[in-house]
C-alpha cells in the first residue's frame, strides 16, 4: 500500500467515527478495513441500551466485509480521540481472518500511536489452525 493510500485509509477511519452511535459512552470509534485487492469497508461503534449488545467499530467493518464475500484483508485503521487500542473481542474476531494484517491505531488528528501486525496484539492467538 502506498503512503497516499494509507493516508486515505486513515482519513476514512476518522470519518467513520463521525457515524458512531454512542449515547452511553460518548466514545466514538471509527475503522477502515482494506481488502488485499484494495476495497475498503468502514465501521463505527453501535451501542445499545442493553450494553453488552454493543458492537465495536472493528467488528462492524469486518462483518460488513465478510457478509459481502470478502475473506482477505491486509490493513485496518482504528481511529479514536486517544488512539485507543482494539478490545480483546475485536482482536479475536479479526484474527480469524487476518492474523498477519497490518493494524494502525490513530487519533482524530491522524497521529499514529501504533503501527504493527495484528498477531502481535494477540500472542499465541487461537485461530482456525488451532482446531
Ligand atoms: N469500542 C470499539 O468500538 N472498539 C474497541 O476496540 C474498543 C471499544 C467501543 C465500544 C463502546 O461503544 C465504546 O468503544 C466504549 O467502550
mmCIF file of N, CA and C and ligand atoms in Angstrom:
data_model
loop_
_atom_site.group_PDB
_atom_site.id
_atom_site.type_symbol
_atom_site.label_atom_id
_atom_site.label_comp_id
_atom_site.label_asym_id
_atom_site.label_seq_id
_atom_site.Cartn_x
_atom_site.Cartn_y
_atom_site.Cartn_z
ATOM 1 N N UNK A 1 0.846 -1.190 0.000
ATOM 2 C CA UNK A 1 0.000 0.000 0.000
ATOM 3 C C UNK A 1 0.889 1.249 0.000
ATOM 4 N N UNK A 2 0.524 2.194 -0.852
ATOM 5 C CA UNK A 2 1.324 3.419 -0.935
ATOM 6 C C UNK A 2 1.023 4.330 0.265
ATOM 7 N N UNK A 3 1.889 5.305 0.456
ATOM 8 C CA UNK A 3 1.684 6.275 1.541
ATOM 9 C C UNK A 3 0.387 7.061 1.329
ATOM 10 N N UNK A 4 0.083 7.378 0.075
ATOM 11 C CA UNK A 4 -1.163 8.105 -0.234
ATOM 12 C C UNK A 4 -2.375 7.252 0.138
ATOM 13 N N UNK A 5 -2.316 5.966 -0.210
ATOM 14 C CA UNK A 5 -3.426 5.065 0.121
ATOM 15 C C UNK A 5 -3.575 4.925 1.636
ATOM 16 N N UNK A 6 -2.463 4.872 2.339
ATOM 17 C CA UNK A 6 -2.531 4.756 3.795
ATOM 18 C C UNK A 6 -3.149 6.011 4.403
ATOM 19 N N UNK A 7 -2.747 7.165 3.927
ATOM 20 C CA UNK A 7 -3.322 8.413 4.452
ATOM 21 C C UNK A 7 -4.825 8.467 4.175
ATOM 22 N N UNK A 8 -5.233 7.971 3.021
ATOM 23 C CA UNK A 8 -6.659 7.934 2.686
ATOM 24 C C UNK A 8 -7.405 6.988 3.628
ATOM 25 N N UNK A 9 -6.785 5.851 3.938
ATOM 26 C CA UNK A 9 -7.418 4.892 4.853
ATOM 27 C C UNK A 9 -7.560 5.508 6.254
ATOM 28 N N UNK A 10 -6.567 6.264 6.668
ATOM 29 C CA UNK A 10 -6.617 6.938 7.970
ATOM 30 C C UNK A 10 -7.764 7.961 7.981
ATOM 31 N N UNK A 11 -7.863 8.747 6.939
ATOM 32 C CA UNK A 11 -8.943 9.743 6.845
ATOM 33 C C UNK A 11 -10.310 9.066 6.842
ATOM 34 N N UNK A 12 -10.402 7.938 6.156
ATOM 35 C CA UNK A 12 -11.662 7.202 6.077
ATOM 36 C C UNK A 12 -12.070 6.674 7.457
ATOM 37 N N UNK A 13 -11.109 6.187 8.222
ATOM 38 C CA UNK A 13 -11.403 5.692 9.572
ATOM 39 C C UNK A 13 -11.871 6.838 10.474
ATOM 40 N N UNK A 14 -11.221 7.978 10.371
ATOM 41 C CA UNK A 14 -11.607 9.147 11.183
ATOM 42 C C UNK A 14 -13.029 9.588 10.816
ATOM 43 N N UNK A 15 -13.331 9.603 9.536
ATOM 44 C CA UNK A 15 -14.685 9.981 9.090
ATOM 45 C C UNK A 15 -15.736 8.994 9.590
ATOM 46 N N UNK A 16 -15.377 7.720 9.589
ATOM 47 C CA UNK A 16 -16.329 6.681 10.019
ATOM 48 C C UNK A 16 -16.735 6.885 11.474
ATOM 49 N N UNK A 17 -15.823 7.386 12.279
ATOM 50 C CA UNK A 17 -16.130 7.608 13.697
ATOM 51 C C UNK A 17 -17.261 8.624 13.873
ATOM 52 N N UNK A 18 -17.424 9.494 12.892
ATOM 53 C CA UNK A 18 -18.482 10.515 12.984
ATOM 54 C C UNK A 18 -19.867 9.883 12.933
ATOM 55 N N UNK A 19 -19.943 8.649 12.455
ATOM 56 C CA UNK A 19 -21.240 7.972 12.354
ATOM 57 C C UNK A 19 -21.502 7.053 13.552
ATOM 58 N N UNK A 20 -20.619 7.076 14.535
ATOM 59 C CA UNK A 20 -20.796 6.219 15.712
ATOM 60 C C UNK A 20 -22.127 6.532 16.415
ATOM 61 N N UNK A 21 -22.761 5.486 16.891
ATOM 62 C CA UNK A 21 -23.993 5.636 17.694
ATOM 63 C C UNK A 21 -23.595 5.348 19.140
ATOM 64 N N UNK A 22 -23.409 6.418 19.892
ATOM 65 C CA UNK A 22 -22.732 6.277 21.192
ATOM 66 C C UNK A 22 -23.422 7.072 22.305
ATOM 67 N N UNK A 23 -24.729 6.851 22.508
ATOM 68 C CA UNK A 23 -25.424 7.638 23.533
ATOM 69 C C UNK A 23 -24.959 7.332 24.949
ATOM 70 N N UNK A 24 -24.262 6.247 25.160
ATOM 71 C CA UNK A 24 -23.889 5.835 26.524
ATOM 72 C C UNK A 24 -22.434 6.190 26.855
ATOM 73 N N UNK A 25 -21.521 5.773 26.014
ATOM 74 C CA UNK A 25 -20.111 6.032 26.336
ATOM 75 C C UNK A 25 -19.628 7.396 25.840
ATOM 76 N N UNK A 26 -20.251 7.917 24.800
ATOM 77 C CA UNK A 26 -19.765 9.140 24.152
ATOM 78 C C UNK A 26 -18.316 8.984 23.701
ATOM 79 N N UNK A 27 -17.964 7.770 23.310
ATOM 80 C CA UNK A 27 -16.585 7.490 22.873
ATOM 81 C C UNK A 27 -16.647 6.956 21.435
ATOM 82 N N UNK A 28 -16.507 7.851 20.455
ATOM 83 C CA UNK A 28 -16.609 7.403 19.067
ATOM 84 C C UNK A 28 -15.377 6.616 18.614
ATOM 85 N N UNK A 29 -15.663 5.588 17.835
ATOM 86 C CA UNK A 29 -14.580 4.785 17.241
ATOM 87 C C UNK A 29 -14.914 4.612 15.757
ATOM 88 N N UNK A 30 -13.902 4.750 14.938
ATOM 89 C CA UNK A 30 -14.061 4.500 13.503
ATOM 90 C C UNK A 30 -13.032 3.496 13.039
ATOM 91 N N UNK A 31 -13.408 2.711 12.051
ATOM 92 C CA UNK A 31 -12.475 1.736 11.495
ATOM 93 C C UNK A 31 -12.567 1.763 9.983
ATOM 94 N N UNK A 32 -11.428 1.562 9.339
ATOM 95 C CA UNK A 32 -11.378 1.393 7.880
ATOM 96 C C UNK A 32 -10.547 0.147 7.604
ATOM 97 N N UNK A 33 -11.206 -0.822 6.988
ATOM 98 C CA UNK A 33 -10.622 -2.143 6.752
ATOM 99 C C UNK A 33 -10.393 -2.308 5.255
ATOM 100 N N UNK A 34 -9.175 -2.688 4.901
ATOM 101 C CA UNK A 34 -8.815 -2.806 3.477
ATOM 102 C C UNK A 34 -8.636 -4.262 3.083
ATOM 103 N N UNK A 35 -9.275 -4.643 1.978
ATOM 104 C CA UNK A 35 -9.072 -5.999 1.471
ATOM 105 C C UNK A 35 -7.751 -6.057 0.718
ATOM 106 N N UNK A 36 -7.274 -7.274 0.488
ATOM 107 C CA UNK A 36 -5.987 -7.412 -0.210
ATOM 108 C C UNK A 36 -6.067 -6.904 -1.646
ATOM 109 N N UNK A 37 -7.287 -6.815 -2.203
ATOM 110 C CA UNK A 37 -7.356 -6.202 -3.537
ATOM 111 C C UNK A 37 -7.835 -4.753 -3.498
ATOM 112 N N UNK A 38 -7.751 -4.130 -2.327
ATOM 113 C CA UNK A 38 -7.854 -2.682 -2.256
ATOM 114 C C UNK A 38 -9.220 -2.101 -1.967
ATOM 115 N N UNK A 39 -10.227 -2.963 -1.752
ATOM 116 C CA UNK A 39 -11.530 -2.402 -1.383
ATOM 117 C C UNK A 39 -11.518 -2.027 0.102
ATOM 118 N N UNK A 40 -12.329 -1.029 0.442
ATOM 119 C CA UNK A 40 -12.341 -0.517 1.814
ATOM 120 C C UNK A 40 -13.750 -0.610 2.397
ATOM 121 N N UNK A 41 -13.840 -1.154 3.597
ATOM 122 C CA UNK A 41 -15.101 -1.240 4.344
ATOM 123 C C UNK A 41 -14.927 -0.457 5.632
ATOM 124 N N UNK A 42 -15.936 0.339 5.963
ATOM 125 C CA UNK A 42 -15.838 1.154 7.172
ATOM 126 C C UNK A 42 -16.707 0.567 8.281
ATOM 127 N N UNK A 43 -16.415 0.999 9.500
ATOM 128 C CA UNK A 43 -17.244 0.616 10.640
ATOM 129 C C UNK A 43 -17.187 1.682 11.710
ATOM 130 N N UNK A 44 -18.246 1.717 12.517
ATOM 131 C CA UNK A 44 -18.261 2.575 13.698
ATOM 132 C C UNK A 44 -18.855 1.747 14.829
ATOM 133 N N UNK A 45 -18.678 2.223 16.048
ATOM 134 C CA UNK A 45 -19.307 1.509 17.160
ATOM 135 C C UNK A 45 -20.787 1.863 17.245
ATOM 136 N N UNK A 46 -21.574 0.848 17.554
ATOM 137 C CA UNK A 46 -23.031 0.987 17.622
ATOM 138 C C UNK A 46 -23.471 0.434 18.974
ATOM 139 N N UNK A 47 -23.840 1.364 19.852
ATOM 140 C CA UNK A 47 -24.169 0.970 21.224
ATOM 141 C C UNK A 47 -25.644 0.582 21.343
ATOM 142 N N UNK A 48 -25.965 0.032 22.497
ATOM 143 C CA UNK A 48 -27.322 -0.480 22.723
ATOM 144 C C UNK A 48 -27.690 -0.265 24.177
ATOM 145 N N UNK A 49 -28.972 -0.012 24.441
ATOM 146 C CA UNK A 49 -29.440 0.168 25.816
ATOM 147 C C UNK A 49 -29.134 -1.056 26.666
ATOM 148 N N UNK A 50 -29.091 -2.216 26.031
ATOM 149 C CA UNK A 50 -28.574 -3.418 26.684
ATOM 150 C C UNK A 50 -27.069 -3.433 26.393
ATOM 151 N N UNK A 51 -26.291 -2.864 27.282
ATOM 152 C CA UNK A 51 -24.898 -2.513 26.977
ATOM 153 C C UNK A 51 -24.071 -3.604 26.299
ATOM 154 N N UNK A 52 -24.183 -4.866 26.749
ATOM 155 C CA UNK A 52 -23.314 -5.877 26.110
ATOM 156 C C UNK A 52 -23.658 -6.149 24.652
ATOM 157 N N UNK A 53 -24.799 -5.664 24.197
ATOM 158 C CA UNK A 53 -25.173 -5.852 22.793
ATOM 159 C C UNK A 53 -24.447 -4.872 21.869
ATOM 160 N N UNK A 54 -23.664 -3.983 22.442
ATOM 161 C CA UNK A 54 -22.873 -3.040 21.646
ATOM 162 C C UNK A 54 -21.936 -3.788 20.712
ATOM 163 N N UNK A 55 -21.803 -3.249 19.496
ATOM 164 C CA UNK A 55 -20.798 -3.803 18.583
ATOM 165 C C UNK A 55 -19.744 -2.732 18.322
ATOM 166 N N UNK A 56 -18.497 -3.149 18.382
ATOM 167 C CA UNK A 56 -17.368 -2.229 18.183
ATOM 168 C C UNK A 56 -17.195 -1.897 16.695
ATOM 169 N N UNK A 57 -16.453 -0.826 16.467
ATOM 170 C CA UNK A 57 -16.212 -0.356 15.095
ATOM 171 C C UNK A 57 -15.476 -1.397 14.249
ATOM 172 N N UNK A 58 -14.496 -2.061 14.836
ATOM 173 C CA UNK A 58 -13.696 -3.018 14.065
ATOM 174 C C UNK A 58 -14.558 -4.184 13.601
ATOM 175 N N UNK A 59 -15.416 -4.664 14.505
ATOM 176 C CA UNK A 59 -16.270 -5.792 14.118
ATOM 177 C C UNK A 59 -17.354 -5.353 13.147
ATOM 178 N N UNK A 60 -17.849 -4.128 13.281
ATOM 179 C CA UNK A 60 -18.808 -3.627 12.286
ATOM 180 C C UNK A 60 -18.192 -3.680 10.895
ATOM 181 N N UNK A 61 -16.973 -3.170 10.769
ATOM 182 C CA UNK A 61 -16.303 -3.177 9.456
ATOM 183 C C UNK A 61 -16.083 -4.600 8.967
ATOM 184 N N UNK A 62 -15.655 -5.463 9.861
ATOM 185 C CA UNK A 62 -15.355 -6.844 9.459
ATOM 186 C C UNK A 62 -16.611 -7.590 9.033
ATOM 187 N N UNK A 63 -17.688 -7.466 9.785
ATOM 188 C CA UNK A 63 -18.888 -8.222 9.405
ATOM 189 C C UNK A 63 -19.522 -7.655 8.129
ATOM 190 N N UNK A 64 -19.391 -6.355 7.925
ATOM 191 C CA UNK A 64 -19.853 -5.809 6.647
ATOM 192 C C UNK A 64 -19.088 -6.448 5.498
ATOM 193 N N UNK A 65 -17.785 -6.509 5.647
ATOM 194 C CA UNK A 65 -16.935 -7.036 4.567
ATOM 195 C C UNK A 65 -17.171 -8.528 4.345
ATOM 196 N N UNK A 66 -17.165 -9.285 5.415
ATOM 197 C CA UNK A 66 -17.311 -10.744 5.275
ATOM 198 C C UNK A 66 -18.682 -11.081 4.707
ATOM 199 N N UNK A 67 -19.685 -10.328 5.112
ATOM 200 C CA UNK A 67 -21.034 -10.600 4.602
ATOM 201 C C UNK A 67 -21.187 -10.203 3.141
ATOM 202 N N UNK A 68 -20.221 -9.438 2.633
ATOM 203 C CA UNK A 68 -20.214 -9.112 1.198
ATOM 204 C C UNK A 68 -19.306 -10.071 0.421
ATOM 205 N N UNK A 69 -18.796 -11.089 1.115
ATOM 206 C CA UNK A 69 -17.994 -12.103 0.429
ATOM 207 C C UNK A 69 -16.498 -11.952 0.573
ATOM 208 N N UNK A 70 -16.060 -10.919 1.274
ATOM 209 C CA UNK A 70 -14.616 -10.710 1.454
ATOM 210 C C UNK A 70 -14.064 -11.687 2.485
ATOM 211 N N UNK A 71 -12.836 -12.128 2.252
ATOM 212 C CA UNK A 71 -12.201 -13.046 3.199
ATOM 213 C C UNK A 71 -10.749 -12.687 3.481
ATOM 214 N N UNK A 72 -10.211 -11.743 2.722
ATOM 215 C CA UNK A 72 -8.773 -11.499 2.766
ATOM 216 C C UNK A 72 -8.498 -10.014 2.990
ATOM 217 N N UNK A 73 -7.778 -9.714 4.049
ATOM 218 C CA UNK A 73 -7.586 -8.325 4.459
ATOM 219 C C UNK A 73 -6.101 -8.047 4.710
ATOM 220 N N UNK A 74 -5.699 -6.831 4.362
ATOM 221 C CA UNK A 74 -4.281 -6.525 4.610
ATOM 222 C C UNK A 74 -4.040 -5.372 5.564
ATOM 223 N N UNK A 75 -5.082 -4.601 5.887
ATOM 224 C CA UNK A 75 -4.841 -3.473 6.808
ATOM 225 C C UNK A 75 -6.143 -2.992 7.430
ATOM 226 N N UNK A 76 -6.049 -2.597 8.689
ATOM 227 C CA UNK A 76 -7.171 -1.898 9.326
ATOM 228 C C UNK A 76 -6.617 -0.703 10.094
ATOM 229 N N UNK A 77 -7.319 0.426 9.967
ATOM 230 C CA UNK A 77 -7.004 1.608 10.768
ATOM 231 C C UNK A 77 -8.132 1.799 11.764
ATOM 232 N N UNK A 78 -7.775 1.991 13.024
ATOM 233 C CA UNK A 78 -8.753 2.221 14.084
ATOM 234 C C UNK A 78 -8.515 3.624 14.635
ATOM 235 N N UNK A 79 -9.571 4.440 14.589
ATOM 236 C CA UNK A 79 -9.440 5.852 14.988
ATOM 237 C C UNK A 79 -10.305 6.151 16.205
ATOM 238 N N UNK A 80 -9.679 6.738 17.197
ATOM 239 C CA UNK A 80 -10.386 7.221 18.387
ATOM 240 C C UNK A 80 -9.737 8.533 18.823
ATOM 241 N N UNK A 81 -10.349 9.210 19.776
ATOM 242 C CA UNK A 81 -9.781 10.506 20.177
ATOM 243 C C UNK A 81 -8.409 10.361 20.815
ATOM 244 N N UNK A 82 -8.181 9.192 21.422
ATOM 245 C CA UNK A 82 -6.892 8.992 22.107
ATOM 246 C C UNK A 82 -6.098 7.834 21.505
ATOM 247 N N UNK A 83 -6.379 7.520 20.245
ATOM 248 C CA UNK A 83 -5.669 6.427 19.549
ATOM 249 C C UNK A 83 -5.713 5.151 20.385
ATOM 250 N N UNK A 84 -6.922 4.842 20.852
ATOM 251 C CA UNK A 84 -7.103 3.697 21.747
ATOM 252 C C UNK A 84 -6.882 2.367 21.047
ATOM 253 N N UNK A 85 -6.721 1.377 21.874
ATOM 254 C CA UNK A 85 -6.337 0.043 21.422
ATOM 255 C C UNK A 85 -7.581 -0.844 21.227
ATOM 256 N N UNK A 86 -7.590 -1.695 20.216
ATOM 257 C CA UNK A 86 -8.748 -2.577 19.998
ATOM 258 C C UNK A 86 -8.977 -3.524 21.177
ATOM 259 N N UNK A 87 -10.241 -3.765 21.467
ATOM 260 C CA UNK A 87 -10.572 -4.644 22.591
ATOM 261 C C UNK A 87 -10.240 -6.098 22.251
ATOM 262 N N UNK A 88 -10.250 -6.916 23.254
ATOM 263 C CA UNK A 88 -9.887 -8.327 23.076
ATOM 264 C C UNK A 88 -10.837 -9.082 22.169
ATOM 265 N N UNK A 89 -12.122 -8.763 22.249
ATOM 266 C CA UNK A 89 -13.085 -9.462 21.378
ATOM 267 C C UNK A 89 -12.786 -9.139 19.917
ATOM 268 N N UNK A 90 -12.535 -7.871 19.628
ATOM 269 C CA UNK A 90 -12.221 -7.493 18.242
ATOM 270 C C UNK A 90 -10.916 -8.129 17.777
ATOM 271 N N UNK A 91 -9.917 -8.163 18.635
ATOM 272 C CA UNK A 91 -8.659 -8.820 18.253
ATOM 273 C C UNK A 91 -8.926 -10.256 17.838
ATOM 274 N N UNK A 92 -9.721 -10.962 18.634
ATOM 275 C CA UNK A 92 -10.030 -12.364 18.343
ATOM 276 C C UNK A 92 -10.801 -12.506 17.031
ATOM 277 N N UNK A 93 -11.802 -11.668 16.830
ATOM 278 C CA UNK A 93 -12.635 -11.783 15.622
ATOM 279 C C UNK A 93 -11.813 -11.465 14.368
ATOM 280 N N UNK A 94 -10.960 -10.468 14.451
ATOM 281 C CA UNK A 94 -10.116 -10.135 13.294
ATOM 282 C C UNK A 94 -9.073 -11.216 13.036
ATOM 283 N N UNK A 95 -8.579 -11.817 14.101
ATOM 284 C CA UNK A 95 -7.549 -12.854 13.995
ATOM 285 C C UNK A 95 -8.033 -14.047 13.182
ATOM 286 N N UNK A 96 -9.327 -14.294 13.248
ATOM 287 C CA UNK A 96 -9.921 -15.409 12.489
ATOM 288 C C UNK A 96 -9.583 -15.311 10.995
ATOM 289 N N UNK A 97 -9.598 -14.082 10.481
ATOM 290 C CA UNK A 97 -9.441 -13.885 9.041
ATOM 291 C C UNK A 97 -8.057 -13.384 8.650
ATOM 292 N N UNK A 98 -7.409 -12.641 9.533
ATOM 293 C CA UNK A 98 -6.220 -11.922 9.074
ATOM 294 C C UNK A 98 -5.192 -11.706 10.187
ATOM 295 N N UNK A 99 -4.610 -12.785 10.718
ATOM 296 C CA UNK A 99 -3.640 -12.592 11.800
ATOM 297 C C UNK A 99 -2.425 -11.754 11.391
ATOM 298 N N UNK A 100 -2.123 -11.756 10.092
ATOM 299 C CA UNK A 100 -0.931 -11.013 9.641
ATOM 300 C C UNK A 100 -1.273 -9.626 9.098
ATOM 301 N N UNK A 101 -2.524 -9.220 9.276
ATOM 302 C CA UNK A 101 -2.934 -7.901 8.790
ATOM 303 C C UNK A 101 -2.214 -6.787 9.560
ATOM 304 N N UNK A 102 -1.891 -5.727 8.839
ATOM 305 C CA UNK A 102 -1.339 -4.523 9.474
ATOM 306 C C UNK A 102 -2.457 -3.789 10.204
ATOM 307 N N UNK A 103 -2.148 -3.253 11.369
ATOM 308 C CA UNK A 103 -3.147 -2.523 12.159
ATOM 309 C C UNK A 103 -2.531 -1.228 12.656
ATOM 310 N N UNK A 104 -3.254 -0.156 12.454
ATOM 311 C CA UNK A 104 -2.789 1.138 12.956
ATOM 312 C C UNK A 104 -3.813 1.696 13.921
ATOM 313 N N UNK A 105 -3.327 2.233 15.033
ATOM 314 C CA UNK A 105 -4.164 2.985 15.975
ATOM 315 C C UNK A 105 -3.827 4.454 15.790
ATOM 316 N N UNK A 106 -4.866 5.245 15.489
ATOM 317 C CA UNK A 106 -4.623 6.668 15.239
ATOM 318 C C UNK A 106 -5.598 7.506 16.058
ATOM 319 N N UNK A 107 -5.233 8.756 16.259
ATOM 320 C CA UNK A 107 -6.179 9.677 16.902
ATOM 321 C C UNK A 107 -6.893 10.486 15.814
ATOM 322 N N UNK A 108 -7.771 11.360 16.223
ATOM 323 C CA UNK A 108 -8.599 12.072 15.241
ATOM 324 C C UNK A 108 -7.830 13.154 14.485
ATOM 325 N N UNK A 109 -6.590 13.399 14.889
ATOM 326 C CA UNK A 109 -5.737 14.289 14.097
ATOM 327 C C UNK A 109 -4.899 13.485 13.100
ATOM 328 N N UNK A 110 -5.046 12.180 13.156
ATOM 329 C CA UNK A 110 -4.279 11.323 12.239
ATOM 330 C C UNK A 110 -2.923 10.911 12.774
ATOM 331 N N UNK A 111 -2.633 11.258 14.016
ATOM 332 C CA UNK A 111 -1.365 10.827 14.605
ATOM 333 C C UNK A 111 -1.395 9.321 14.858
ATOM 334 N N UNK A 112 -0.330 8.647 14.473
ATOM 335 C CA UNK A 112 -0.250 7.197 14.608
ATOM 336 C C UNK A 112 0.423 6.848 15.935
ATOM 337 N N UNK A 113 -0.319 6.118 16.770
ATOM 338 C CA UNK A 113 0.235 5.684 18.054
ATOM 339 C C UNK A 113 0.905 4.322 17.934
ATOM 340 N N UNK A 114 0.322 3.487 17.090
ATOM 341 C CA UNK A 114 0.831 2.114 16.955
ATOM 342 C C UNK A 114 0.634 1.667 15.516
ATOM 343 N N UNK A 115 1.640 1.038 14.958
ATOM 344 C CA UNK A 115 1.586 0.562 13.569
ATOM 345 C C UNK A 115 2.293 -0.784 13.575
ATOM 346 N N UNK A 116 1.508 -1.849 13.511
ATOM 347 C CA UNK A 116 2.126 -3.167 13.611
ATOM 348 C C UNK A 116 1.233 -4.228 13.006
ATOM 349 N N UNK A 117 1.451 -5.448 13.456
ATOM 350 C CA UNK A 117 0.749 -6.606 12.903
ATOM 351 C C UNK A 117 -0.219 -7.136 13.963
ATOM 352 N N UNK A 118 -1.429 -7.487 13.520
ATOM 353 C CA UNK A 118 -2.470 -7.921 14.456
ATOM 354 C C UNK A 118 -1.974 -9.004 15.410
ATOM 355 N N UNK A 119 -1.266 -9.989 14.884
ATOM 356 C CA UNK A 119 -0.913 -11.115 15.767
ATOM 357 C C UNK A 119 0.011 -10.685 16.918
ATOM 358 N N UNK A 120 0.656 -9.546 16.777
ATOM 359 C CA UNK A 120 1.461 -9.049 17.894
ATOM 360 C C UNK A 120 0.582 -8.496 19.018
ATOM 361 N N UNK A 121 -0.694 -8.240 18.701
ATOM 362 C CA UNK A 121 -1.647 -7.816 19.735
ATOM 363 C C UNK A 121 -2.377 -9.007 20.353
ATOM 364 N N UNK A 122 -2.154 -10.188 19.766
ATOM 365 C CA UNK A 122 -2.831 -11.390 20.267
ATOM 366 C C UNK A 122 -1.838 -12.565 20.204
ATOM 367 N N UNK A 123 -0.831 -12.508 21.047
ATOM 368 C CA UNK A 123 0.198 -13.557 21.003
ATOM 369 C C UNK A 123 -0.408 -14.928 21.291
ATOM 370 N N UNK A 124 0.067 -15.923 20.566
ATOM 371 C CA UNK A 124 -0.424 -17.300 20.724
ATOM 372 C C UNK A 124 -1.937 -17.365 20.551
ATOM 373 N N UNK A 125 -2.437 -16.567 19.614
ATOM 374 C CA UNK A 125 -3.880 -16.496 19.398
ATOM 375 C C UNK A 125 -4.473 -17.824 18.957
ATOM 376 N N UNK A 126 -5.737 -17.974 19.262
ATOM 377 C CA UNK A 126 -6.481 -19.175 18.868
ATOM 378 C C UNK A 126 -7.191 -18.875 17.556
ATOM 379 N N UNK A 127 -6.836 -19.625 16.513
ATOM 380 C CA UNK A 127 -7.440 -19.389 15.203
ATOM 381 C C UNK A 127 -7.863 -20.657 14.543
ATOM 382 N N UNK A 128 -8.267 -20.566 13.274
ATOM 383 C CA UNK A 128 -8.755 -21.762 12.563
ATOM 384 C C UNK A 128 -7.758 -22.919 12.597
ATOM 385 N N UNK A 129 -6.490 -22.613 12.566
ATOM 386 C CA UNK A 129 -5.479 -23.662 12.576
ATOM 387 C C UNK A 129 -5.313 -24.352 13.917
ATOM 388 N N UNK A 130 -5.970 -23.822 14.937
ATOM 389 C CA UNK A 130 -5.845 -24.407 16.284
ATOM 390 C C UNK A 130 -6.764 -25.602 16.474
ATOM 391 N N UNK A 131 -7.731 -25.777 15.564
ATOM 392 C CA UNK A 131 -8.725 -26.854 15.741
ATOM 393 C C UNK A 131 -8.269 -28.131 15.083
HETATM 394 N N1 LIG B 1 -15.083 0.207 21.253
HETATM 395 C C1 LIG B 1 -14.838 -0.052 19.925
HETATM 396 O O1 LIG B 1 -15.606 0.345 19.050
HETATM 397 N N2 LIG B 1 -13.711 -0.733 19.608
HETATM 398 C C2 LIG B 1 -12.823 -1.221 20.519
HETATM 399 O O2 LIG B 1 -11.949 -1.996 20.164
HETATM 400 C C3 LIG B 1 -12.905 -0.759 21.910
HETATM 401 C C4 LIG B 1 -14.241 -0.252 22.325
HETATM 402 C C5 LIG B 1 -16.296 0.944 21.607
HETATM 403 C C6 LIG B 1 -17.336 0.121 22.303
HETATM 404 C C7 LIG B 1 -18.110 1.192 23.044
HETATM 405 O O3 LIG B 1 -19.098 1.708 22.169
HETATM 406 C C8 LIG B 1 -17.088 2.274 23.326
HETATM 407 O O4 LIG B 1 -15.991 1.995 22.474
HETATM 408 C C9 LIG B 1 -16.623 2.310 24.773
HETATM 409 O O5 LIG B 1 -16.220 1.060 25.193
#
